[in-house]
Coordinates of C-alpha atoms in Angstrom, one line a residue:
M1 CA -0.2 0.2 0.6
R2 CA 2.7 2.3 0.9
R3 CA 4.6 1.1 -2.8
I4 CA 1.2 2.4 -4.6
G5 CA 1.5 5.4 -3.1
L6 CA 5.4 6.6 -4.1
V7 CA 4.2 5.8 -7.4
M8 CA 1.6 7.8 -7.5
I9 CA 3.0 11.3 -6.3
A10 CA 6.2 10.7 -9.0
V11 CA 3.6 10.4 -11.3
T12 CA 2.6 13.2 -10.4
L13 CA 5.6 15.2 -10.4
V14 CA 6.2 13.7 -12.9
A15 CA 3.7 14.8 -15.3
T16 CA 3.9 18.5 -13.7
G17 CA 7.3 19.2 -15.1
C18 CA 6.5 18.0 -18.0
S19 CA 3.7 20.3 -18.4
S20 CA 5.4 23.3 -17.2
R21 CA 7.7 22.3 -20.4
V22 CA 5.1 22.7 -22.6
P23 CA 5.5 26.4 -25.1
K24 CA 2.4 28.9 -24.9
R25 CA 0.3 28.6 -28.2
T26 CA -0.6 32.7 -29.2
T27 CA -2.9 33.9 -31.4
A28 CA -1.9 35.3 -35.1
T29 CA -3.7 38.4 -35.4
A30 CA -4.8 39.6 -39.3
P31 CA -2.7 43.3 -40.2
P32 CA -5.1 46.2 -40.2
A33 CA -7.2 46.7 -43.3
S34 CA -6.1 49.5 -46.1
P35 CA -8.4 52.2 -46.5
A36 CA -10.7 52.0 -49.9
P37 CA -9.1 54.3 -52.6
V38 CA -10.7 57.7 -53.1
S39 CA -11.8 58.4 -56.3
S40 CA -10.1 62.0 -57.7
G41 CA -12.5 62.1 -60.8
R42 CA -13.8 65.6 -61.7
L43 CA -17.4 66.7 -62.8
D44 CA -16.6 68.1 -66.8
V45 CA -19.9 70.0 -68.1
S46 CA -18.8 70.8 -71.6
G47 CA -21.3 70.6 -74.4
K48 CA -24.2 71.7 -75.1
W49 CA -27.2 72.0 -72.9
A50 CA -31.2 73.5 -73.1
G51 CA -33.8 73.7 -70.8
K52 CA -35.9 76.3 -69.5
W53 CA -36.0 79.6 -67.7
I54 CA -38.9 80.2 -65.8
G55 CA -39.6 84.1 -64.1
Y56 CA -41.9 86.8 -64.4
G57 CA -42.1 89.3 -67.6
I58 CA -44.4 92.8 -66.9
V59 CA -46.8 93.1 -64.4
D60 CA -45.6 90.0 -63.1
I61 CA -46.8 88.2 -66.0
P62 CA -45.2 84.2 -65.3
R63 CA -42.5 83.4 -67.5
N64 CA -41.1 79.7 -69.0
E65 CA -39.5 80.5 -72.0
D66 CA -36.5 78.5 -73.4
A67 CA -33.1 78.6 -72.5
T68 CA -29.5 77.2 -74.2
A69 CA -25.9 76.8 -72.6
E70 CA -22.7 76.0 -74.2
L71 CA -19.6 75.2 -72.2
Y72 CA -15.8 74.7 -72.2
Q73 CA -14.1 73.5 -69.2
R74 CA -10.7 73.7 -68.3
G75 CA -9.5 72.3 -64.8
S76 CA -12.1 73.5 -62.6
H77 CA -13.1 77.2 -64.7
G78 CA -14.6 77.3 -67.8
Y79 CA -16.0 79.6 -70.5
G80 CA -19.5 79.7 -72.5
R81 CA -22.2 81.0 -74.1
L82 CA -25.9 81.5 -72.5
V83 CA -28.9 82.7 -74.1
F84 CA -32.3 83.8 -72.4
E85 CA -34.9 83.5 -75.6
G86 CA -38.2 85.7 -75.5
T87 CA -36.9 88.3 -72.6
D88 CA -38.2 91.3 -74.5
A89 CA -40.5 92.1 -72.2
A90 CA -39.4 90.3 -69.2
E91 CA -37.8 92.8 -66.2
S92 CA -36.7 90.3 -64.3
V93 CA -34.1 88.9 -66.4
P94 CA -31.1 90.5 -66.1
I95 CA -30.2 93.3 -68.6
S96 CA -27.4 92.0 -69.5
L97 CA -28.8 88.6 -71.0
R98 CA -32.1 90.6 -72.1
R99 CA -29.5 92.9 -74.2
G100 CA -28.2 89.7 -75.7
G101 CA -31.0 88.2 -77.6
L102 CA -30.4 84.8 -80.1
T103 CA -26.8 85.4 -79.9
G104 CA -26.4 85.4 -75.8
A105 CA -23.8 86.7 -73.5
R106 CA -20.6 85.5 -72.9
V107 CA -19.6 83.9 -69.5
Q108 CA -17.1 82.0 -67.2
F109 CA -17.8 79.9 -64.9
D110 CA -16.6 78.6 -61.6
L111 CA -16.6 74.0 -60.7
S112 CA -16.5 73.1 -56.8
G113 CA -18.0 69.7 -56.5
N114 CA -21.9 69.8 -57.7
S115 CA -22.0 73.0 -57.4
L116 CA -21.1 75.6 -60.5
T117 CA -21.1 79.5 -60.2
M118 CA -21.6 81.1 -63.6
K119 CA -20.9 85.1 -64.3
H120 CA -21.2 87.5 -66.9
E121 CA -17.2 87.7 -68.5
L122 CA -17.5 91.5 -67.6
G123 CA -18.1 90.4 -63.5
G124 CA -20.6 89.4 -61.0
H125 CA -22.2 92.9 -61.0
S126 CA -23.9 92.3 -64.2
F127 CA -25.6 88.5 -63.5
A128 CA -24.3 85.7 -61.1
I129 CA -26.0 82.1 -61.4
D130 CA -25.4 79.8 -58.4
F131 CA -26.3 76.1 -60.3
K132 CA -26.6 72.7 -59.1
V133 CA -25.5 69.8 -61.2
D134 CA -27.1 66.4 -61.1
G135 CA -25.6 64.3 -64.1
D136 CA -26.9 65.6 -67.3
R137 CA -28.8 68.0 -65.4
M138 CA -27.9 71.8 -64.0
V139 CA -30.5 73.4 -62.0
G140 CA -29.7 77.1 -60.7
R141 CA -31.2 80.3 -59.5
V142 CA -29.5 84.1 -60.6
R143 CA -29.2 86.1 -57.5
N144 CA -30.2 89.4 -56.7
T145 CA -33.1 89.7 -58.3
E146 CA -36.2 91.3 -57.9
T147 CA -38.6 88.6 -58.4
P148 CA -36.7 85.1 -58.9
V149 CA -35.3 83.5 -61.9
R150 CA -34.7 79.6 -62.3
V151 CA -32.6 77.8 -64.6
V152 CA -33.0 74.2 -65.1
L153 CA -30.6 73.1 -68.2
E154 CA -29.8 69.0 -69.7
R155 CA -27.0 68.3 -71.5
V156 CA -27.7 67.5 -75.1
H157 CA -26.0 63.7 -76.3
P158 CA -24.4 64.0 -79.4
P159 CA -26.5 61.8 -82.1
A160 CA -25.1 58.0 -82.1
P161 CA -22.2 57.3 -85.1
V162 CA -24.0 55.7 -87.9
R163 CA -21.7 52.5 -88.8
A164 CA -20.4 52.7 -93.1
P165 CA -21.8 49.7 -94.4
V166 CA -19.9 46.8 -94.6
A167 CA -18.5 46.4 -99.1
V168 CA -19.5 43.5 -99.6
V169 CA -17.6 41.3 -102.7
P170 CA -19.7 40.0 -105.0
E171 CA -18.5 36.3 -106.0
P172 CA -17.8 35.8 -109.8
A173 CA -20.3 35.3 -112.2
P174 CA -20.1 31.6 -113.7
P175 CA -19.1 31.2 -117.5
P176 CA -22.0 31.9 -120.0
P177 CA -23.3 28.9 -121.5
A178 CA -22.7 27.2 -124.5
P179 CA -24.4 28.8 -127.0
I180 CA -27.5 26.6 -128.6
P181 CA -27.5 26.2 -133.1
V182 CA -31.0 27.7 -133.9
A183 CA -32.0 27.8 -137.0
P184 CA -32.7 30.7 -139.6
E185 CA -35.9 32.5 -139.7
P186 CA -37.9 32.6 -142.9
P187 CA -37.6 36.4 -144.3
K188 CA -40.6 38.4 -143.1
T189 CA -43.0 40.5 -145.5
P190 CA -42.4 43.7 -145.5
E191 CA -44.9 45.9 -144.3
P192 CA -46.7 48.4 -146.1
Q193 CA -46.2 52.2 -144.7
V194 CA -48.3 54.3 -143.1
A195 CA -48.1 58.1 -143.2
A196 CA -46.7 59.9 -139.6
P197 CA -49.4 61.2 -137.6
P198 CA -49.3 65.2 -138.1
P199 CA -47.3 66.7 -134.6
A200 CA -48.7 67.3 -131.7
V201 CA -49.6 71.3 -130.9
E202 CA -47.8 72.5 -127.9
Q203 CA -50.5 73.5 -125.3
P204 CA -49.9 76.9 -123.3
A205 CA -48.9 76.6 -119.5
P206 CA -51.9 77.1 -117.0
T207 CA -51.5 80.4 -115.2
P208 CA -50.7 79.9 -111.9
A209 CA -53.5 80.8 -109.5
V210 CA -53.1 84.4 -108.4
R211 CA -52.8 84.6 -104.1
P212 CA -55.8 87.3 -102.5
T213 CA -54.5 90.1 -100.6
P214 CA -55.6 91.6 -97.3
G215 CA -57.2 94.5 -99.6
D216 CA -59.5 91.9 -101.0
F217 CA -61.1 90.6 -97.5
A218 CA -63.2 92.7 -95.6
S219 CA -65.1 92.5 -91.6
I220 CA -68.8 90.7 -92.2
P221 CA -71.3 90.9 -88.5
E222 CA -70.8 86.5 -88.8
V223 CA -68.1 86.0 -88.3
K224 CA -66.6 87.6 -85.3
A225 CA -63.0 88.3 -83.8
V226 CA -62.1 86.5 -80.7
H227 CA -59.6 88.2 -77.7
F228 CA -56.5 87.4 -75.9
D229 CA -55.5 87.9 -72.0
F230 CA -52.0 90.1 -72.0
D231 CA -48.7 88.6 -73.5
R232 CA -50.6 85.7 -74.6
A233 CA -51.7 83.7 -77.6
L234 CA -54.5 81.0 -75.6
I235 CA -57.8 80.4 -76.8
R236 CA -60.0 81.4 -73.9
P237 CA -63.4 78.8 -73.3
S238 CA -65.3 82.0 -73.9
D239 CA -63.5 82.7 -77.2
A240 CA -63.9 79.3 -78.2
T241 CA -68.0 79.5 -78.0
V242 CA -67.4 82.4 -80.6
L243 CA -65.0 80.3 -82.8
D244 CA -67.5 78.0 -82.7
A245 CA -70.0 80.0 -84.2
N246 CA -67.4 81.4 -86.7
V247 CA -66.9 77.7 -87.4
E248 CA -70.9 76.9 -88.4
Y249 CA -71.0 80.0 -90.7
L250 CA -67.7 78.6 -93.2
R251 CA -69.1 75.1 -93.2
N252 CA -72.5 76.6 -94.5
N253 CA -70.4 79.0 -96.6
T254 CA -67.7 77.6 -98.2
D255 CA -66.7 79.6 -101.6
T256 CA -65.6 82.3 -98.6
L257 CA -61.7 82.2 -98.3
I258 CA -61.1 82.8 -94.3
L259 CA -58.0 86.0 -93.4
I260 CA -57.0 86.0 -89.7
E261 CA -55.4 89.2 -88.5
G262 CA -53.0 89.0 -85.4
H263 CA -52.8 92.3 -83.1
A264 CA -52.0 93.3 -80.2
D265 CA -51.6 96.1 -77.6
E266 CA -48.9 98.9 -76.7
R267 CA -47.1 97.7 -74.3
G268 CA -43.7 95.9 -75.4
T269 CA -41.5 96.1 -78.7
A270 CA -42.4 96.7 -82.0
E271 CA -41.0 93.4 -83.4
Y272 CA -42.2 91.4 -80.1
N273 CA -46.1 92.7 -80.6
L274 CA -45.5 91.7 -84.1
A275 CA -44.6 88.2 -83.7
L276 CA -47.4 88.1 -80.3
G277 CA -49.8 88.9 -83.0
E278 CA -48.4 86.2 -85.4
R279 CA -48.5 84.2 -83.0
R280 CA -52.4 84.6 -81.9
A281 CA -53.4 84.5 -85.6
R282 CA -51.9 80.6 -85.4
A283 CA -53.9 80.1 -82.8
A284 CA -57.4 81.3 -84.2
R285 CA -56.2 78.9 -87.7
D286 CA -55.5 76.4 -85.7
Y287 CA -58.8 75.9 -83.6
L288 CA -61.1 76.4 -86.9
V289 CA -59.0 73.4 -88.8
S290 CA -58.9 71.7 -85.9
Q291 CA -63.1 71.7 -86.5
G292 CA -63.4 70.6 -90.3
I293 CA -62.6 74.1 -91.6
S294 CA -59.8 73.4 -94.4
A295 CA -56.3 75.1 -94.1
D296 CA -56.3 75.9 -98.2
R297 CA -58.6 78.3 -97.4
I298 CA -56.8 80.4 -94.7
S299 CA -54.6 83.3 -94.6
L300 CA -52.9 84.9 -91.9
V301 CA -51.2 88.6 -91.1
S302 CA -50.0 89.7 -88.5
F303 CA -50.1 93.9 -87.9
G304 CA -48.9 93.9 -84.4
E305 CA -49.8 97.3 -82.2
E306 CA -50.1 98.8 -85.5
R307 CA -53.7 98.7 -86.2
P308 CA -55.5 99.4 -82.4
E309 CA -59.4 99.3 -82.7
C310 CA -58.6 102.2 -79.6
S311 CA -55.9 105.0 -78.5
E312 CA -56.7 105.2 -74.6
H313 CA -53.8 104.1 -72.4
T314 CA -56.1 101.7 -70.3
E315 CA -56.5 98.0 -69.7
A316 CA -60.0 98.3 -71.1
C317 CA -58.7 99.5 -74.2
W318 CA -55.8 97.3 -74.2
A319 CA -58.3 94.5 -73.7
R320 CA -59.8 95.4 -77.3
N321 CA -56.9 95.5 -79.1
R322 CA -55.6 92.1 -78.1
R323 CA -57.7 89.9 -81.0
A324 CA -57.6 88.3 -83.6
Q325 CA -59.6 89.6 -86.4
F326 CA -61.9 87.3 -89.2
L327 CA -61.8 88.9 -93.0
I328 CA -64.4 87.2 -95.3
K329 CA -63.8 87.2 -99.3
P330 CA -65.6 85.1 -102.0
K331 CA -63.7 82.4 -104.3

């Protein structure tokens, strides 16, 4: 019994000594992940842009007209040209853009991130616009205007290139077959001679139709004029009723021609009012055509502000002058 206890003590000491000599295991630690690379690309706005400018005209009439830009970028700066159309009667638009007309104003711009600041090349005292660029679209606002003027432009992409057709080399034609011997035809009996017909008499060319002049037309009480809101060429519901009555008369009198005169009041430039009178005459013409009146019967002319119905400087008088007048002529 004593011997067994001694043996157990020796085994315990040996096991303890061996375990003290076993090296401790260590856990390997992965190296820290390197940060993701940061893109250094810069937004490029070079190219053509088209959209709208949204603001107000005289007496706070809302305006929504075409706008275009052509930009050339060099690094974070650039230059180009900006065009606002239809600004003749838009007091909210800076004067340097209004005077530019269809040729526009030369501009310079700075780009920081997606923020673009555009100024007249003569400096920000002429005008300045702050844009936010989102891909192929930029939205901006003109600084320091009495009424807000917003600009919305979208990039104009060039058309896709047309691939040239691939030339196809034709295969060589097979050799012609050997000729088949043919018996000679018998001689033909000569046909009797017939006298030639007399030469045709050349008919004179038809005389072209002469287009009637405005002096050939006259106003009649059965066909009445329609009127328009200030600086507008849209048919109002009340005037559509008048046009419906005109259509009924023209349907019952198909042997008549129609001349539509477009007029404007005295406010605005003469050139702008001449174009506005033409738009009003076209709006009345389009309504008649949509109701079945043939476009071949209708002629248009614009007098702008040259032929007013009254000359008083009041809203009631101006409302009478903003009109499309109908004149009739027999065919």
